[in-house]
Short mmCIF file of C-alpha atoms and ligand atoms in Angstrom, two decimals:
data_model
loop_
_atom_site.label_atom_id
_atom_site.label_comp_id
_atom_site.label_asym_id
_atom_site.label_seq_id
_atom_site.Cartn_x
_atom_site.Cartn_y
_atom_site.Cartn_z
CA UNK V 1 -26.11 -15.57 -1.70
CA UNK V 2 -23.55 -13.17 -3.03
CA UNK V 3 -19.77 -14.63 -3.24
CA UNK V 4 -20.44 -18.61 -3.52
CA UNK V 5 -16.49 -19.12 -1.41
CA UNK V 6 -18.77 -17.94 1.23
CA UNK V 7 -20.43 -20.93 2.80
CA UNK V 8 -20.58 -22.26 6.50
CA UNK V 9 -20.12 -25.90 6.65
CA UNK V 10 -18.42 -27.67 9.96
CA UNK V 11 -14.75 -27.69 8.26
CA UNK V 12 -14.79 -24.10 7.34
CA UNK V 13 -15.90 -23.18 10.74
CA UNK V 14 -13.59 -25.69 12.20
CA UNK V 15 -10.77 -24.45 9.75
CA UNK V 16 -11.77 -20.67 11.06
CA UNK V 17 -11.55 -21.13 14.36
CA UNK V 18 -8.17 -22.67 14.11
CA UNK V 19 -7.14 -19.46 12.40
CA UNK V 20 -9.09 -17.54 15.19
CA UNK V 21 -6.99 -19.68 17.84
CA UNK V 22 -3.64 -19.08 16.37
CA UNK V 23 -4.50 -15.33 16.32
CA UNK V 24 -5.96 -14.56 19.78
CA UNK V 25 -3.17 -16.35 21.54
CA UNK V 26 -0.39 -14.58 19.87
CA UNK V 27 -2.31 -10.93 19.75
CA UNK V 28 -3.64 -11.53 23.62
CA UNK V 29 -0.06 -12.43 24.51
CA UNK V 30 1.68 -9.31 22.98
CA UNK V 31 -1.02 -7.59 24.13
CA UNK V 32 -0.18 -8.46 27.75
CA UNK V 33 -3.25 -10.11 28.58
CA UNK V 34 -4.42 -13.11 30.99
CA UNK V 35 -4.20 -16.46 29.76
CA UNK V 36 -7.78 -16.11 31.06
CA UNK V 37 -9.14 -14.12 29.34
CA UNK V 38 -7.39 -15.39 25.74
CA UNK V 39 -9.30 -18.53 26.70
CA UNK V 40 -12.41 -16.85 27.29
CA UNK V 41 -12.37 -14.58 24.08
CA UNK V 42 -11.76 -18.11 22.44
CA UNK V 43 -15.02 -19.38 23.93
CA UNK V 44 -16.87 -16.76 22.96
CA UNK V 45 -15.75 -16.84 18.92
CA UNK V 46 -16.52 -20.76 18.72
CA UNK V 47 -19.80 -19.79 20.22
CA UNK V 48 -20.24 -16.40 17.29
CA UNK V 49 -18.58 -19.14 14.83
CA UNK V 50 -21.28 -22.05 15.48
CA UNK V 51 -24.16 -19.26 15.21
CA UNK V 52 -22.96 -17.34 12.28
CA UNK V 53 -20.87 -19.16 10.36
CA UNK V 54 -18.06 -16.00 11.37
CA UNK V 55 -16.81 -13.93 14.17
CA UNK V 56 -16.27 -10.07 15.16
CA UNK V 57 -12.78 -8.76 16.04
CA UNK V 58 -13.25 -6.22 18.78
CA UNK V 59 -11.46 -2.70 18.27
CA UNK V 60 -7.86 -4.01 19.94
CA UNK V 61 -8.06 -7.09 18.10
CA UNK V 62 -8.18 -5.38 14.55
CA UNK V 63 -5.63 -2.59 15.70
CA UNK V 64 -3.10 -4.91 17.11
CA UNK V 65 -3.82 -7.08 13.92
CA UNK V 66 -3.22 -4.70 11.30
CA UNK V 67 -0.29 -4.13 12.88
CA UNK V 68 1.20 -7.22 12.93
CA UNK V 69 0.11 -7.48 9.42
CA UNK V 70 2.30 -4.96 8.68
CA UNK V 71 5.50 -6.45 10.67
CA UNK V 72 4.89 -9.35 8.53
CA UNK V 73 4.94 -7.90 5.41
CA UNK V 74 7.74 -9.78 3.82
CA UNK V 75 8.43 -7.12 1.06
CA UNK V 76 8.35 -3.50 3.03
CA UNK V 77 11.92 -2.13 4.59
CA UNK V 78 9.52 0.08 6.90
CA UNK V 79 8.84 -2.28 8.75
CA UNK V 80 10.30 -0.32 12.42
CA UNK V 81 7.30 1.74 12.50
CA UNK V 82 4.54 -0.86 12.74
CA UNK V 83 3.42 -0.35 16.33
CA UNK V 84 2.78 3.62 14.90
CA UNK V 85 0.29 2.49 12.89
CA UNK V 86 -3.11 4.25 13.00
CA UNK V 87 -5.98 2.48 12.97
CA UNK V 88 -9.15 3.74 11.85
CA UNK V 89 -12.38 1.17 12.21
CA UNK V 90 -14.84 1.53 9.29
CA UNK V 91 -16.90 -1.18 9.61
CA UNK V 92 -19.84 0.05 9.63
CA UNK V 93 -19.81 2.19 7.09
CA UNK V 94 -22.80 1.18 4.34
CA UNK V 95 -22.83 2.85 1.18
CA UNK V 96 -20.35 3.74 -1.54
CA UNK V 97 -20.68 7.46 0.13
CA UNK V 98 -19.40 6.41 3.63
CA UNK V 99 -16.66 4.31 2.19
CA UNK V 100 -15.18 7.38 0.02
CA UNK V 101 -15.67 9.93 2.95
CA UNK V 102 -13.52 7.35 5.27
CA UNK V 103 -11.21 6.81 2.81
CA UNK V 104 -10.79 10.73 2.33
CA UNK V 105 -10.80 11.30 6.40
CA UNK V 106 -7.74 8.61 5.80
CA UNK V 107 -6.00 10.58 3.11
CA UNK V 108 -6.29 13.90 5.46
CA UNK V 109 -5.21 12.15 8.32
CA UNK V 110 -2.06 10.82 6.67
CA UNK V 111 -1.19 14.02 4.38
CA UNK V 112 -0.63 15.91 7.73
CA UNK V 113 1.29 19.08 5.79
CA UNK V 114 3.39 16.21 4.67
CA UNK V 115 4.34 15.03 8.35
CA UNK V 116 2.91 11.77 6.77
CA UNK V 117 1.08 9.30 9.49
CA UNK V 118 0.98 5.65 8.53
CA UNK V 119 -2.52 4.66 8.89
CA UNK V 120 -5.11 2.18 7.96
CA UNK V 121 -8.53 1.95 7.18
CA UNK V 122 -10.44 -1.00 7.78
CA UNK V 123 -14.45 -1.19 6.15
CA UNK V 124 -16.59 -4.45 6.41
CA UNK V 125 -14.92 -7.95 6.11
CA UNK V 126 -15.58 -10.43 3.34
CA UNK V 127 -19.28 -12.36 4.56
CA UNK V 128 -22.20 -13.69 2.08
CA UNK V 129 -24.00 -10.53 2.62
CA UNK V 130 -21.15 -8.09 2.45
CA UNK V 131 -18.61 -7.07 -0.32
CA UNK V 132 -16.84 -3.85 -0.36
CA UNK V 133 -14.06 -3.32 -3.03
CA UNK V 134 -11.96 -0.83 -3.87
CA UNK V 135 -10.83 -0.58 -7.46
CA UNK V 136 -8.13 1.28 -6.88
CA UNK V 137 -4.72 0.24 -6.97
CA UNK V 138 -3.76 2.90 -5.33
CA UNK V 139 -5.57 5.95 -3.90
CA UNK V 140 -3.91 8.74 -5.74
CA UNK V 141 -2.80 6.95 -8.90
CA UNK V 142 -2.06 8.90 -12.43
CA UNK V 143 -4.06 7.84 -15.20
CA UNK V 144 -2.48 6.38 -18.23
CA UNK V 145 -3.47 7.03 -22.26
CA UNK V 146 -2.09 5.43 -24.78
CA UNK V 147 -2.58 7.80 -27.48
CA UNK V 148 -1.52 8.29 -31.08
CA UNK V 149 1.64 10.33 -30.15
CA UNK V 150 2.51 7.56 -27.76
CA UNK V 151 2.05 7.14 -23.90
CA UNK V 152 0.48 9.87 -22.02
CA UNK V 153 0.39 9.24 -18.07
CA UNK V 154 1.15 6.03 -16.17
CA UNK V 155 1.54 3.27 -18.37
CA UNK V 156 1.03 1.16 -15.15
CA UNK V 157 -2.82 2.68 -14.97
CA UNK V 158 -3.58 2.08 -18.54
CA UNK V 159 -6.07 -0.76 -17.63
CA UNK V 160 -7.84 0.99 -15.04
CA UNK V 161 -7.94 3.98 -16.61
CA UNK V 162 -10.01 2.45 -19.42
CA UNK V 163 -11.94 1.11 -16.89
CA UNK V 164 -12.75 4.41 -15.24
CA UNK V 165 -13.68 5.73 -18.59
CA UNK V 166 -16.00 3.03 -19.62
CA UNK V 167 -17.47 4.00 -16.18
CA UNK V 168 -18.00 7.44 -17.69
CA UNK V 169 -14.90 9.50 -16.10
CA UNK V 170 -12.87 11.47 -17.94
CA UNK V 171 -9.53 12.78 -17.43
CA UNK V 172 -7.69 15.71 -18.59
CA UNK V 173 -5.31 13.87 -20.81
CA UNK V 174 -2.02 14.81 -18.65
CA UNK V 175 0.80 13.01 -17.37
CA UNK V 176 -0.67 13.53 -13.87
CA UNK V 177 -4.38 12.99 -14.27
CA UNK V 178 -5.20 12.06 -10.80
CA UNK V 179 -8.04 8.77 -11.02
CA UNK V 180 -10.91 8.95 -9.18
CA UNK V 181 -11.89 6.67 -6.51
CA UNK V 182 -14.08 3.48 -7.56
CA UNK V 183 -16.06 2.00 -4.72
CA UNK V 184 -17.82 -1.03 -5.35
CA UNK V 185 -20.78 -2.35 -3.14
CA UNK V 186 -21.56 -6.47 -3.30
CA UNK V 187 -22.27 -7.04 -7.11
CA UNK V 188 -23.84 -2.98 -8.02
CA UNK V 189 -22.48 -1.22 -10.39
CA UNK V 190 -19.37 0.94 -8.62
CA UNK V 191 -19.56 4.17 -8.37
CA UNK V 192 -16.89 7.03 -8.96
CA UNK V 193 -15.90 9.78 -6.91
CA UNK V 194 -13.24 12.67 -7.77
CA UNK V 195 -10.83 13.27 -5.03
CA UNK V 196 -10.69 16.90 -4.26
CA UNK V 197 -8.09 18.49 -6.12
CA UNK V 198 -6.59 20.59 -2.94
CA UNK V 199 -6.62 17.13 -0.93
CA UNK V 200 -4.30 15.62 -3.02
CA UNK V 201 -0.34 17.19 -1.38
CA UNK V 202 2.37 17.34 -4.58
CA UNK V 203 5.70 17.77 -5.10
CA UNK V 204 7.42 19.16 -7.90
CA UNK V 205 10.32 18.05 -9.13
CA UNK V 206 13.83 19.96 -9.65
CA UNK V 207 17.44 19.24 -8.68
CA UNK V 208 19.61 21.03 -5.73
CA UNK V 209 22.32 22.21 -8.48
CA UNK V 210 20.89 21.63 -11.85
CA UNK V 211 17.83 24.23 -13.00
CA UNK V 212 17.51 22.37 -16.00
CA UNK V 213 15.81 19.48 -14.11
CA UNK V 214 12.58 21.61 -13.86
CA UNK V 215 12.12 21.73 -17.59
CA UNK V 216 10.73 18.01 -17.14
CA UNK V 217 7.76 18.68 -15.27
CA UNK V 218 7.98 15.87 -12.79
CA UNK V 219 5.59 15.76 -9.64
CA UNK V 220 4.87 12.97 -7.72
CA UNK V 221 1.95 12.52 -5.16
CA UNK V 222 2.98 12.47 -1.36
CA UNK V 223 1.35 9.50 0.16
CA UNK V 224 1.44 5.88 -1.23
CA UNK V 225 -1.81 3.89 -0.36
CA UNK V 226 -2.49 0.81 -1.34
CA UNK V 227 -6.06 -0.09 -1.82
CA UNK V 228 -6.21 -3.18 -3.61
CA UNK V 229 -4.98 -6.09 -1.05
CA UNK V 230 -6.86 -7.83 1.29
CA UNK V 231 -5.56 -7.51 5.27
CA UNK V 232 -6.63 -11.13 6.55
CA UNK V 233 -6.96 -11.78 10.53
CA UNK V 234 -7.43 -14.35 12.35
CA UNK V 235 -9.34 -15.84 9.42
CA UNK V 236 -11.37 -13.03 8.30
CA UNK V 237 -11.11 -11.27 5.59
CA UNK V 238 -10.79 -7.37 4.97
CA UNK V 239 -10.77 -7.08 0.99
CA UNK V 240 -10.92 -3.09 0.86
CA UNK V 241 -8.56 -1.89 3.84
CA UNK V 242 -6.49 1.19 2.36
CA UNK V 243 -3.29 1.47 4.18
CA UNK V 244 -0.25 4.45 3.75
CA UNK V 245 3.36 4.87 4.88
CA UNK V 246 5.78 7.44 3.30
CA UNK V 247 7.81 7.08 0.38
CA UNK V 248 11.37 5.61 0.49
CA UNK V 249 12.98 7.96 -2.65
CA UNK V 250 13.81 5.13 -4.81
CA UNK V 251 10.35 4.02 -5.31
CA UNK V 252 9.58 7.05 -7.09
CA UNK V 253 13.28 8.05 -8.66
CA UNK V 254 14.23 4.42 -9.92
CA UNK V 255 11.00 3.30 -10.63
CA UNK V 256 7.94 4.93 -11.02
CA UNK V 257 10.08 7.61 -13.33
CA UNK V 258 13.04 5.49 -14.13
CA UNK V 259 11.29 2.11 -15.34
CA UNK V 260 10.96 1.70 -18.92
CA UNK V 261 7.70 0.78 -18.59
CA UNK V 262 6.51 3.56 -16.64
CA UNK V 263 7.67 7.16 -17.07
CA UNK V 264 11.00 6.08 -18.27
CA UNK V 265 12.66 9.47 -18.08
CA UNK V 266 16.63 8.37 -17.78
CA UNK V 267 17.15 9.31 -21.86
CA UNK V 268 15.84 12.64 -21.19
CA UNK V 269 17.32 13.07 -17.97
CA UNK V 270 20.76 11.91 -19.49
CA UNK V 271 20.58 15.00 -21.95
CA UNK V 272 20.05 17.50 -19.73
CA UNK V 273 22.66 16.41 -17.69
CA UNK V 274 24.98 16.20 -21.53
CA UNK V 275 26.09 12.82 -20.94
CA UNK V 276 27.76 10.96 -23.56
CA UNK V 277 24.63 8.20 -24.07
CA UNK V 278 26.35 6.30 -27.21
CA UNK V 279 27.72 3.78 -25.21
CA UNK V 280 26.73 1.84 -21.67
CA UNK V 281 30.17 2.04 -20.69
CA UNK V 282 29.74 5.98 -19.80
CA UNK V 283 27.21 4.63 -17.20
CA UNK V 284 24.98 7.78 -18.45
CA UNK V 285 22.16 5.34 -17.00
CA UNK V 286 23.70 5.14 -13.83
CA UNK V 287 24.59 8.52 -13.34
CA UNK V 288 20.75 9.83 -14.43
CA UNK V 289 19.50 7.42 -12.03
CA UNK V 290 21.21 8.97 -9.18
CA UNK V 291 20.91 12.44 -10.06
CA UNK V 292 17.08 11.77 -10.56
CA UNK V 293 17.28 10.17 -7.10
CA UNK V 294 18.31 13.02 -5.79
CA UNK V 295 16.37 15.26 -7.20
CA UNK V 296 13.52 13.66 -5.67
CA UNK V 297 14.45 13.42 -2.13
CA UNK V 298 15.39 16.77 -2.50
CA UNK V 299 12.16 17.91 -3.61
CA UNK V 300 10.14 16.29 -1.26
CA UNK V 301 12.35 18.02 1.87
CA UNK V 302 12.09 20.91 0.53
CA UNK V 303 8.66 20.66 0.97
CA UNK V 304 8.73 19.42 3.95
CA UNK V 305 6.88 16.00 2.52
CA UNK V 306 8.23 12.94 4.61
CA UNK V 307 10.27 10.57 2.48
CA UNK V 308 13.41 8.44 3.62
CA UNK V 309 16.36 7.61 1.51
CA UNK V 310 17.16 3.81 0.66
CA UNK V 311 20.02 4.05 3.25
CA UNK V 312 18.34 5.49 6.02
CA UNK V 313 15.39 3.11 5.38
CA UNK V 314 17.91 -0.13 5.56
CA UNK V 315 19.60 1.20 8.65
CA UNK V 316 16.10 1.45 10.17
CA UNK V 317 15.15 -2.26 8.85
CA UNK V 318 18.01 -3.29 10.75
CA UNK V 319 17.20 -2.00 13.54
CA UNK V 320 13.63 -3.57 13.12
CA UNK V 321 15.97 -6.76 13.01
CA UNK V 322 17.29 -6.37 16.26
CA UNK V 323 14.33 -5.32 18.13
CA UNK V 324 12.39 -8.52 16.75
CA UNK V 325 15.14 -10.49 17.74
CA UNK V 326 15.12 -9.33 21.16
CA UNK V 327 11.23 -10.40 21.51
CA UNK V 328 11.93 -13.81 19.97
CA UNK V 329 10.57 -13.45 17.26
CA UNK V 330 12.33 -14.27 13.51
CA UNK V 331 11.98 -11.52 10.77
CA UNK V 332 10.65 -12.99 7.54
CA UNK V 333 11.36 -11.39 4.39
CA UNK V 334 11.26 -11.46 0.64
CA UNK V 335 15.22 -10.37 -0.02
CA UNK V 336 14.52 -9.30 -4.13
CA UNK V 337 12.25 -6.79 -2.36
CA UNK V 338 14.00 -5.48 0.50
CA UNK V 339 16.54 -4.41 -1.36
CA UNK V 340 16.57 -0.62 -2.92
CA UNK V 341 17.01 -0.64 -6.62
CA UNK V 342 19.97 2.32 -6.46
CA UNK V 343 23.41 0.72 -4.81
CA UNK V 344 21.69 -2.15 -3.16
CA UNK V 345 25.18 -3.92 -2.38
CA UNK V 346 25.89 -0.79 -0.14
CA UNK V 347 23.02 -1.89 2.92
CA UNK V 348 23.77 -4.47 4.69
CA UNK V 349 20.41 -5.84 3.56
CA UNK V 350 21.98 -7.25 0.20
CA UNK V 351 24.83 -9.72 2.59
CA UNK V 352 22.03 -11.49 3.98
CA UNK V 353 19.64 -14.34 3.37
CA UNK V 354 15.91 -13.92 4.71
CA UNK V 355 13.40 -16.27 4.90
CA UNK V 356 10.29 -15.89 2.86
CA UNK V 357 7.75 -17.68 4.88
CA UNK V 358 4.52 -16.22 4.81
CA UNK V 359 3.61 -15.08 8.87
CA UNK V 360 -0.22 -14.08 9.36
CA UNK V 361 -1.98 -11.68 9.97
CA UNK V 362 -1.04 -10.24 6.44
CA UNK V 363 -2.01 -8.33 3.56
CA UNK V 364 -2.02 -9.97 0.61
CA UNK V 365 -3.05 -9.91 -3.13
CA UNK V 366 -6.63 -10.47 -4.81
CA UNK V 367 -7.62 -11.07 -8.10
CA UNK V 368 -8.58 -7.78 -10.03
CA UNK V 369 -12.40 -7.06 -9.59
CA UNK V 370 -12.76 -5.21 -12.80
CA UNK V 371 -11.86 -8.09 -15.32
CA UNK V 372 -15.73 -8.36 -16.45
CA UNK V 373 -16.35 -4.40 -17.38
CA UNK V 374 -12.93 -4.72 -19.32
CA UNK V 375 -14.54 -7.71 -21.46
CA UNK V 376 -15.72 -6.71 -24.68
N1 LIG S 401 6.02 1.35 -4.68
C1 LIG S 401 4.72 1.95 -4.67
C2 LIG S 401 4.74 3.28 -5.42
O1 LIG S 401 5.77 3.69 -5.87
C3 LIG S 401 4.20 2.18 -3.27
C4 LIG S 401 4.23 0.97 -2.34
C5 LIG S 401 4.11 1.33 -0.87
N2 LIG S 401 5.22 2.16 -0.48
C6 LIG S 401 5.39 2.71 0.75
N3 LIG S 401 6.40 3.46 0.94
N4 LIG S 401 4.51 2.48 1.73
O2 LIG S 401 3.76 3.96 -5.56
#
């Protein structure tokens, strides 16, 4: 059999049920229904558990799961929006084919003309005859080269762009070489597949006040989707579920452009602005940062691209806050995350302790499929 963590014996179905239990109760519960009928769900999965060694989530089960998932998530400030979520059942899709049109049906779905939807996709769960992967980090992701005149891309790609090539893609050597989608079925080869160029919404960047801005060709892709973590539910396991929100400014302006090792564009963006970068006591860093923040949430609504500033975003996560507390339940959180990288003493996020417990359902990290085409 294919993935050897996969086996049946009495205390992995007895340690799967218990998962199962915990689950149905809370899920049936917030989903308003009979005590009844939890119990009689229950009876049912011991009975699919006993048989199969594993157990089907029906439709509302996986919806109302992902969702939680997401109001769990210990690191996201979006968290207000998780009852929005779309949820888009893929499990029957079969071959590397069927996986990449669902995932591109997502992408549509959640590009909207840049009214961005938040929306998962959920393909077959983990099982000893079933293992779909997605290599992807991300969805859209620019590749990254390191090349004799020095970085060319996303440094943060560099491994899986290597990959892709050894797969026999090739880019076009550009700072915003979009990857294609790897789709890997049980232990095959994976297979690539290009993602349409005029599916793919982009903003370019340039400043409200400052023309100059332009000069640095910066565009960013519209929706974030993560494609590499594994949405777990009850017990099972979905290893390839792509999910989306919208961008928060600062992941893009004070990271993805602003980290050192990414596209670390503060030096340049501190010239064009002719600040006095000889000494860190001009704050030229600071003052790039911001005006590079700005830039991009500028950029985006001028697009009309959905994208919330760090403010706005922490005003909304504390209104997720209150709302949780008025259902009883306690917000976990992981506080280094929750807290935007530009001014994070001004939300009210940064005065607080939060408590990191991990809460299932949630989505969580796997180990890197690709490590053995990256061996020598
Ligand atoms: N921080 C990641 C990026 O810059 C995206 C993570 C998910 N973000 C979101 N807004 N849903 O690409």
């Amino acid at each position: 059999m294919g993935s050897s963590s996969f086996t049946s014996n009495s205390s992995t179905k007895a340690q799967l049920y218990r998962e199962a239990a915990t689950f149905i109760a809370t899920c049936y519960q917030e989903l308003r229904k009979s005590v009844d009928e939890a119990a009689q769900r229950l009876h049912d999965i011991q009975q699919q558990i006993e048989t199969y060694g594993t157990y089907e989530h029906t439709f509302e089960e996986l919806e109302h799961g992902a969702r939680m998932a997401w109001r769990n998530s210990n690191r996201c400030i979006g968290r207000l929006f998780w009852k929005s979520l779309t949820v888009f059942d893929e499990r029957s899709a079969q071959t590397e084919e069927d996986i990449a049109d669902g995932v591109l049906r997502h992408l549509d779905f959640a590009t909207n003309g840049g009214k961005i939807r938040p929306a998962i996709t959920i393909f077959k769960p983990e099982s000893d005859i079933a293992e779909v992967r997605i290599w992807n980090h991300q969805v859209i992701r620019y590749a990254g080269y390191e090349t004799e005149h020095g970085m060319v891309g996303d440094p943060h790609s560099l491994q899986f762009t290597n990959v892709c090539r050894q797969l026999g893609w090739a880019g076009q050597g550009t700072h915003f070489d979009v990857l294609p989608l790897v789709i890997q079925l049980r232990q095959r080869t994976p297979r690539w597949f290009e993602i349409p160029r005029n599916r793919i919404l982009e903003v370019r960047i340039d400043h409200p006040e400052i023309p100059a801005f332009r000069d640095l060709n910066l565009r960013w892709y519209a929706v974030p989707m993560i494609s590499d973590m594994v949405l777990e539910i009850g017990g099972i396991r979905y290893p390839a579920a792509p999910f989306n929100g919208w961008y928060m400014g600062t992941e893009i302006g004070a990271r993805n452009f602003a980290d050192v090792n990414r596209y670390n564009v503060l030096p340049k963006v501190a010239s064009l602005l002719g600040l006095d970068t000889s000494r860190h006591a001009s704050l030229w860093l600071d003052k790039a940062l911001v005006e590079l923040n700005v830039a991009v949430l500028h950029s985006f609504a001028r697009d009309g691209v959905r994208i919330v500033d760090h403010h706005t975003a922490a005003e909304q996560f504390a209104h997720f806050e209150r709302l949780e507390a008025e259902q009883g339940r306690s917000v976990t959180g992981t506080w280094s995350w929750l807290i935007p990288p530009v001014s994070p003493a001004t939300t009210h996020i940064f005065n607080k302790r939060y408590n990191n417990a991990v809460v299932k359902p949630n989505y969580f990290r796997q180990p890197p499929p690709y490590e053995s085409v990256l061996a020598p």
